[in-house]
Amino acid sequence: MDVTTDAGGPWLIVGLGNPGPDYAMNRHNVGFMVADLLAGRIGGKFKRAGKAQAQVVEGRIGPAGPVNRRVILAKPMSYMNLSGGPVNALRDFYKVPVGNVVAVHDELDIDYGTLRLKLGGGDNGHNGLKSITKAMGADYHRVRFGIGRPPGRMQVADFVLKDFSSAERKELDYFVDRAADAVECLVIEGLERAQSTYNS
């Protein structure tokens, strides 16, 4: 399996979340929010992707010329803990190397709104990442969007499936916008530049 990054090849950018209006504003769905914003930036609308259990938008990001990149934005419609099947099916269909896959997801161990970009690594208990890694290996990029730890004795599962608080929502648009910027920087300029700019 090809685990190298092919800068000129297509990129598969996957926002992780759960389908349906009941989950739309959950902390666990911040990956969907970033994917929706990126789709708006390239002027596309999500559509069902053939046999893959996902919605996709195809387009290009970056200025005209050698740094312009073909991207496939995807939102798995399988529920979070089964994300791997749809993601791997899309990767195969579009012939995307594993190193050109970017998963955008919520991260408990990072303060709210903080970003961390990396290539490979463990899943840190995140069921979406666990499913993707099982389906295609761990050598894909991650854009980790901090949501912080649950307060008091609240269970993690309850916390991630709750909507962002009213205080968090005041800054949510800004943070989602910044995460979308980070994805674009990663694809156009590479991981090191994106890390130096957006890892805080």
PDB file of C-alpha atoms in Angstrom:
ATOM      1  CA  MET A   1       0.000   0.000   0.000  1.00  0.00           C
ATOM      2  CA  ASP A   2       1.324   3.455  -0.921  1.00  0.00           C
ATOM      3  CA  VAL A   3       1.903   5.436   2.282  1.00  0.00           C
ATOM      4  CA  THR A   4       3.883   8.294   0.766  1.00  0.00           C
ATOM      5  CA  THR A   5       2.422  11.722   0.138  1.00  0.00           C
ATOM      6  CA  ASP A   6       1.984  12.584  -3.537  1.00  0.00           C
ATOM      7  CA  ALA A   7       1.857  16.376  -3.516  1.00  0.00           C
ATOM      8  CA  GLY A   8       0.533  16.574  -7.065  1.00  0.00           C
ATOM      9  CA  GLY A   9      -2.009  13.768  -6.767  1.00  0.00           C
ATOM     10  CA  PRO A  10      -5.602  13.991  -5.585  1.00  0.00           C
ATOM     11  CA  TRP A  11      -6.314  14.567  -1.884  1.00  0.00           C
ATOM     12  CA  LEU A  12      -9.172  13.002   0.053  1.00  0.00           C
ATOM     13  CA  ILE A  13     -10.265  15.288   2.895  1.00  0.00           C
ATOM     14  CA  VAL A  14     -12.617  13.528   5.284  1.00  0.00           C
ATOM     15  CA  GLY A  15     -14.673  15.361   7.879  1.00  0.00           C
ATOM     16  CA  LEU A  16     -15.735  12.951  10.616  1.00  0.00           C
ATOM     17  CA  GLY A  17     -19.143  13.067  12.261  1.00  0.00           C
ATOM     18  CA  ASN A  18     -22.548  11.429  12.519  1.00  0.00           C
ATOM     19  CA  PRO A  19     -25.287  11.915   9.896  1.00  0.00           C
ATOM     20  CA  GLY A  20     -28.646  13.511  10.604  1.00  0.00           C
ATOM     21  CA  PRO A  21     -29.949  16.760  12.123  1.00  0.00           C
ATOM     22  CA  ASP A  22     -29.912  15.420  15.701  1.00  0.00           C
ATOM     23  CA  TYR A  23     -26.107  15.321  15.629  1.00  0.00           C
ATOM     24  CA  ALA A  24     -25.445  18.411  13.501  1.00  0.00           C
ATOM     25  CA  MET A  25     -24.128  20.708  16.266  1.00  0.00           C
ATOM     26  CA  ASN A  26     -22.528  17.997  18.437  1.00  0.00           C
ATOM     27  CA  ARG A  27     -18.879  18.375  19.413  1.00  0.00           C
ATOM     28  CA  HIS A  28     -18.278  15.027  17.669  1.00  0.00           C
ATOM     29  CA  ASN A  29     -19.420  16.604  14.375  1.00  0.00           C
ATOM     30  CA  VAL A  30     -16.858  19.368  14.085  1.00  0.00           C
ATOM     31  CA  GLY A  31     -15.240  17.453  11.205  1.00  0.00           C
ATOM     32  CA  PHE A  32     -18.495  17.744   9.247  1.00  0.00           C
ATOM     33  CA  MET A  33     -18.574  21.488  10.001  1.00  0.00           C
ATOM     34  CA  VAL A  34     -15.078  21.978   8.586  1.00  0.00           C
ATOM     35  CA  ALA A  35     -15.920  19.877   5.502  1.00  0.00           C
ATOM     36  CA  ASP A  36     -19.083  21.929   4.902  1.00  0.00           C
ATOM     37  CA  LEU A  37     -17.098  25.163   5.077  1.00  0.00           C
ATOM     38  CA  LEU A  38     -14.468  23.849   2.656  1.00  0.00           C
ATOM     39  CA  ALA A  39     -17.217  22.763   0.252  1.00  0.00           C
ATOM     40  CA  GLY A  40     -18.639  26.277   0.348  1.00  0.00           C
ATOM     41  CA  ARG A  41     -15.219  27.737  -0.410  1.00  0.00           C
ATOM     42  CA  ILE A  42     -14.852  25.672  -3.580  1.00  0.00           C
ATOM     43  CA  GLY A  43     -18.458  26.301  -4.578  1.00  0.00           C
ATOM     44  CA  GLY A  44     -19.642  22.697  -4.305  1.00  0.00           C
ATOM     45  CA  LYS A  45     -22.556  20.876  -2.684  1.00  0.00           C
ATOM     46  CA  PHE A  46     -22.311  17.462  -1.088  1.00  0.00           C
ATOM     47  CA  LYS A  47     -23.893  14.610  -3.049  1.00  0.00           C
ATOM     48  CA  ARG A  48     -24.196  10.910  -2.406  1.00  0.00           C
ATOM     49  CA  ALA A  49     -21.124   9.062  -3.697  1.00  0.00           C
ATOM     50  CA  GLY A  50     -22.284   6.066  -5.741  1.00  0.00           C
ATOM     51  CA  LYS A  51     -21.967   2.865  -3.750  1.00  0.00           C
ATOM     52  CA  ALA A  52     -19.789   4.391  -1.037  1.00  0.00           C
ATOM     53  CA  GLN A  53     -21.709   5.253   2.119  1.00  0.00           C
ATOM     54  CA  ALA A  54     -20.628   8.880   1.991  1.00  0.00           C
ATOM     55  CA  GLN A  55     -21.355  12.299   0.573  1.00  0.00           C
ATOM     56  CA  VAL A  56     -18.677  13.956  -1.548  1.00  0.00           C
ATOM     57  CA  VAL A  57     -17.735  17.185  -3.291  1.00  0.00           C
ATOM     58  CA  GLU A  58     -15.013  17.300  -5.929  1.00  0.00           C
ATOM     59  CA  GLY A  59     -13.091  20.458  -6.720  1.00  0.00           C
ATOM     60  CA  ARG A  60      -9.761  22.254  -6.574  1.00  0.00           C
ATOM     61  CA  ILE A  61      -8.102  24.446  -3.985  1.00  0.00           C
ATOM     62  CA  GLY A  62      -5.150  26.779  -4.179  1.00  0.00           C
ATOM     63  CA  PRO A  63      -4.106  29.409  -6.684  1.00  0.00           C
ATOM     64  CA  ALA A  64      -3.769  28.572 -10.364  1.00  0.00           C
ATOM     65  CA  GLY A  65      -0.493  26.890 -11.255  1.00  0.00           C
ATOM     66  CA  PRO A  66       1.615  24.081  -9.830  1.00  0.00           C
ATOM     67  CA  VAL A  67       0.244  24.342  -6.283  1.00  0.00           C
ATOM     68  CA  ASN A  68      -3.392  23.982  -7.374  1.00  0.00           C
ATOM     69  CA  ARG A  69      -4.687  20.700  -5.918  1.00  0.00           C
ATOM     70  CA  ARG A  70      -7.522  18.382  -6.856  1.00  0.00           C
ATOM     71  CA  VAL A  71      -9.492  17.505  -3.734  1.00  0.00           C
ATOM     72  CA  ILE A  72     -12.346  15.207  -2.841  1.00  0.00           C
ATOM     73  CA  LEU A  73     -14.189  16.359   0.276  1.00  0.00           C
ATOM     74  CA  ALA A  74     -16.083  13.577   2.026  1.00  0.00           C
ATOM     75  CA  LYS A  75     -18.497  13.059   4.903  1.00  0.00           C
ATOM     76  CA  PRO A  76     -19.028   9.373   5.784  1.00  0.00           C
ATOM     77  CA  MET A  77     -22.721   8.608   6.313  1.00  0.00           C
ATOM     78  CA  SER A  78     -22.037   5.391   8.202  1.00  0.00           C
ATOM     79  CA  TYR A  79     -21.915   6.828  11.738  1.00  0.00           C
ATOM     80  CA  MET A  80     -18.607   7.628  13.367  1.00  0.00           C
ATOM     81  CA  ASN A  81     -17.482   4.180  14.509  1.00  0.00           C
ATOM     82  CA  LEU A  82     -17.875   2.729  10.978  1.00  0.00           C
ATOM     83  CA  SER A  83     -16.106   5.523   9.082  1.00  0.00           C
ATOM     84  CA  GLY A  84     -13.300   3.287   7.798  1.00  0.00           C
ATOM     85  CA  GLY A  85     -15.338   1.399   5.193  1.00  0.00           C
ATOM     86  CA  PRO A  86     -16.620   4.465   3.309  1.00  0.00           C
ATOM     87  CA  VAL A  87     -13.258   6.267   3.562  1.00  0.00           C
ATOM     88  CA  ASN A  88     -11.302   3.314   2.184  1.00  0.00           C
ATOM     89  CA  ALA A  89     -13.871   2.779  -0.591  1.00  0.00           C
ATOM     90  CA  LEU A  90     -13.479   6.420  -1.663  1.00  0.00           C
ATOM     91  CA  ARG A  91      -9.700   6.186  -1.456  1.00  0.00           C
ATOM     92  CA  ASP A  92      -9.746   3.162  -3.764  1.00  0.00           C
ATOM     93  CA  PHE A  93     -12.238   4.718  -6.182  1.00  0.00           C
ATOM     94  CA  TYR A  94     -10.340   7.998  -6.553  1.00  0.00           C
ATOM     95  CA  LYS A  95      -6.918   6.281  -6.395  1.00  0.00           C
ATOM     96  CA  VAL A  96      -5.694   8.430  -3.502  1.00  0.00           C
ATOM     97  CA  PRO A  97      -2.493   7.346  -1.702  1.00  0.00           C
ATOM     98  CA  VAL A  98      -2.953   6.866   2.047  1.00  0.00           C
ATOM     99  CA  GLY A  99      -0.549   9.763   2.621  1.00  0.00           C
ATOM    100  CA  ASN A 100      -2.959  12.072   0.762  1.00  0.00           C
ATOM    101  CA  VAL A 101      -5.886  11.309   3.072  1.00  0.00           C
ATOM    102  CA  VAL A 102      -6.710  13.957   5.698  1.00  0.00           C
ATOM    103  CA  ALA A 103      -9.098  13.181   8.566  1.00  0.00           C
ATOM    104  CA  VAL A 104     -10.571  16.212  10.355  1.00  0.00           C
ATOM    105  CA  HIS A 105     -11.881  15.258  13.787  1.00  0.00           C
ATOM    106  CA  ASP A 106     -12.636  16.315  17.343  1.00  0.00           C
ATOM    107  CA  GLU A 107      -9.910  15.745  19.950  1.00  0.00           C
ATOM    108  CA  LEU A 108     -10.588  15.477  23.690  1.00  0.00           C
ATOM    109  CA  ASP A 109      -7.015  15.944  24.912  1.00  0.00           C
ATOM    110  CA  ILE A 110      -6.598  19.401  23.371  1.00  0.00           C
ATOM    111  CA  ASP A 111      -8.148  22.632  24.677  1.00  0.00           C
ATOM    112  CA  TYR A 112     -11.218  23.909  22.871  1.00  0.00           C
ATOM    113  CA  GLY A 113     -10.408  25.497  19.530  1.00  0.00           C
ATOM    114  CA  THR A 114      -6.740  24.500  19.529  1.00  0.00           C
ATOM    115  CA  LEU A 115      -5.470  22.717  16.412  1.00  0.00           C
ATOM    116  CA  ARG A 116      -2.843  20.019  16.017  1.00  0.00           C
ATOM    117  CA  LEU A 117      -1.821  18.611  12.635  1.00  0.00           C
ATOM    118  CA  LYS A 118       0.110  15.379  12.271  1.00  0.00           C
ATOM    119  CA  LEU A 119       0.808  12.414  10.028  1.00  0.00           C
ATOM    120  CA  GLY A 120       0.151   8.917  11.389  1.00  0.00           C
ATOM    121  CA  GLY A 121       0.013   7.896  15.032  1.00  0.00           C
ATOM    122  CA  GLY A 122      -2.532   6.267  17.300  1.00  0.00           C
ATOM    123  CA  ASP A 123      -6.271   6.836  17.516  1.00  0.00           C
ATOM    124  CA  ASN A 124      -6.295   8.066  21.151  1.00  0.00           C
ATOM    125  CA  GLY A 125      -9.603   6.271  21.715  1.00  0.00           C
ATOM    126  CA  HIS A 126     -11.370   8.061  18.848  1.00  0.00           C
ATOM    127  CA  ASN A 127     -13.710   5.529  17.243  1.00  0.00           C
ATOM    128  CA  GLY A 128     -13.698   7.223  13.838  1.00  0.00           C
ATOM    129  CA  LEU A 129      -9.906   7.112  13.630  1.00  0.00           C
ATOM    130  CA  LYS A 130      -9.877   3.565  14.961  1.00  0.00           C
ATOM    131  CA  SER A 131     -12.171   2.465  12.139  1.00  0.00           C
ATOM    132  CA  ILE A 132     -10.164   4.288   9.450  1.00  0.00           C
ATOM    133  CA  THR A 133      -6.849   2.895  10.723  1.00  0.00           C
ATOM    134  CA  LYS A 134      -8.278  -0.625  10.755  1.00  0.00           C
ATOM    135  CA  ALA A 135      -9.454  -0.197   7.150  1.00  0.00           C
ATOM    136  CA  MET A 136      -6.315   1.302   5.583  1.00  0.00           C
ATOM    137  CA  GLY A 137      -3.494   1.689   8.088  1.00  0.00           C
ATOM    138  CA  ALA A 138      -2.416   4.668  10.203  1.00  0.00           C
ATOM    139  CA  ASP A 139      -0.281   6.651   7.745  1.00  0.00           C
ATOM    140  CA  TYR A 140      -2.791   9.381   6.948  1.00  0.00           C
ATOM    141  CA  HIS A 141      -2.886  13.037   8.016  1.00  0.00           C
ATOM    142  CA  ARG A 142      -5.019  14.242  10.899  1.00  0.00           C
ATOM    143  CA  VAL A 143      -6.285  17.727  11.635  1.00  0.00           C
ATOM    144  CA  ARG A 144      -7.209  17.488  15.313  1.00  0.00           C
ATOM    145  CA  PHE A 145      -9.721  20.065  16.536  1.00  0.00           C
ATOM    146  CA  GLY A 146      -9.615  20.462  20.309  1.00  0.00           C
ATOM    147  CA  ILE A 147     -12.886  20.167  22.213  1.00  0.00           C
ATOM    148  CA  GLY A 148     -11.415  19.778  25.713  1.00  0.00           C
ATOM    149  CA  ARG A 149     -12.299  17.237  28.381  1.00  0.00           C
ATOM    150  CA  PRO A 150     -15.795  16.747  29.815  1.00  0.00           C
ATOM    151  CA  PRO A 151     -16.535  18.699  32.996  1.00  0.00           C
ATOM    152  CA  GLY A 152     -16.854  16.977  36.357  1.00  0.00           C
ATOM    153  CA  ARG A 153     -17.925  13.360  36.108  1.00  0.00           C
ATOM    154  CA  MET A 154     -19.648  13.605  32.725  1.00  0.00           C
ATOM    155  CA  GLN A 155     -18.976  10.550  30.580  1.00  0.00           C
ATOM    156  CA  VAL A 156     -16.904  11.090  27.450  1.00  0.00           C
ATOM    157  CA  ALA A 157     -19.623   9.570  25.231  1.00  0.00           C
ATOM    158  CA  ASP A 158     -22.198  12.015  26.631  1.00  0.00           C
ATOM    159  CA  PHE A 159     -19.847  14.980  26.239  1.00  0.00           C
ATOM    160  CA  VAL A 160     -18.927  14.411  22.579  1.00  0.00           C
ATOM    161  CA  LEU A 161     -22.577  13.819  21.614  1.00  0.00           C
ATOM    162  CA  LYS A 162     -23.720  17.084  23.206  1.00  0.00           C
ATOM    163  CA  ASP A 163     -23.946  20.338  21.269  1.00  0.00           C
ATOM    164  CA  PHE A 164     -21.276  22.955  21.759  1.00  0.00           C
ATOM    165  CA  SER A 165     -22.176  25.193  24.704  1.00  0.00           C
ATOM    166  CA  SER A 166     -23.489  28.717  24.147  1.00  0.00           C
ATOM    167  CA  ALA A 167     -20.119  30.111  25.271  1.00  0.00           C
ATOM    168  CA  GLU A 168     -18.266  27.816  22.837  1.00  0.00           C
ATOM    169  CA  ARG A 169     -20.579  28.729  19.983  1.00  0.00           C
ATOM    170  CA  LYS A 170     -19.494  32.387  20.218  1.00  0.00           C
ATOM    171  CA  GLU A 171     -16.072  31.374  18.884  1.00  0.00           C
ATOM    172  CA  LEU A 172     -17.009  28.228  16.938  1.00  0.00           C
ATOM    173  CA  ASP A 173     -17.262  29.876  13.512  1.00  0.00           C
ATOM    174  CA  TYR A 174     -13.815  31.414  13.938  1.00  0.00           C
ATOM    175  CA  PHE A 175     -12.250  28.097  14.994  1.00  0.00           C
ATOM    176  CA  VAL A 176     -13.932  26.129  12.188  1.00  0.00           C
ATOM    177  CA  ASP A 177     -12.720  28.741   9.705  1.00  0.00           C
ATOM    178  CA  ARG A 178      -9.186  28.435  11.073  1.00  0.00           C
ATOM    179  CA  ALA A 179      -9.340  24.626  10.816  1.00  0.00           C
ATOM    180  CA  ALA A 180     -10.420  24.927   7.177  1.00  0.00           C
ATOM    181  CA  ASP A 181      -7.462  27.269   6.576  1.00  0.00           C
ATOM    182  CA  ALA A 182      -5.180  24.656   8.161  1.00  0.00           C
ATOM    183  CA  VAL A 183      -6.478  21.926   5.836  1.00  0.00           C
ATOM    184  CA  GLU A 184      -5.859  24.137   2.799  1.00  0.00           C
ATOM    185  CA  CYS A 185      -2.357  24.987   4.011  1.00  0.00           C
ATOM    186  CA  LEU A 186      -1.562  21.300   4.577  1.00  0.00           C
ATOM    187  CA  VAL A 187      -2.664  20.327   1.071  1.00  0.00           C
ATOM    188  CA  ILE A 188      -1.055  23.280  -0.725  1.00  0.00           C
ATOM    189  CA  GLU A 189       2.110  23.928   1.286  1.00  0.00           C
ATOM    190  CA  GLY A 190       2.775  20.667   3.131  1.00  0.00           C
ATOM    191  CA  LEU A 191       2.623  19.379   6.702  1.00  0.00           C
ATOM    192  CA  GLU A 192       5.632  21.218   8.141  1.00  0.00           C
ATOM    193  CA  ARG A 193       4.409  24.623   7.000  1.00  0.00           C
ATOM    194  CA  ALA A 194       0.871  23.880   8.223  1.00  0.00           C
ATOM    195  CA  GLN A 195       2.176  22.704  11.605  1.00  0.00           C
ATOM    196  CA  SER A 196       4.359  25.770  12.088  1.00  0.00           C
ATOM    197  CA  THR A 197       1.450  28.053  11.199  1.00  0.00           C
ATOM    198  CA  TYR A 198      -1.493  26.359  12.921  1.00  0.00           C
ATOM    199  CA  ASN A 199      -0.229  24.093  15.709  1.00  0.00           C
ATOM    200  CA  SER A 200      -0.682  26.192  18.814  1.00  0.00           C
TER     201      SER A 200
END
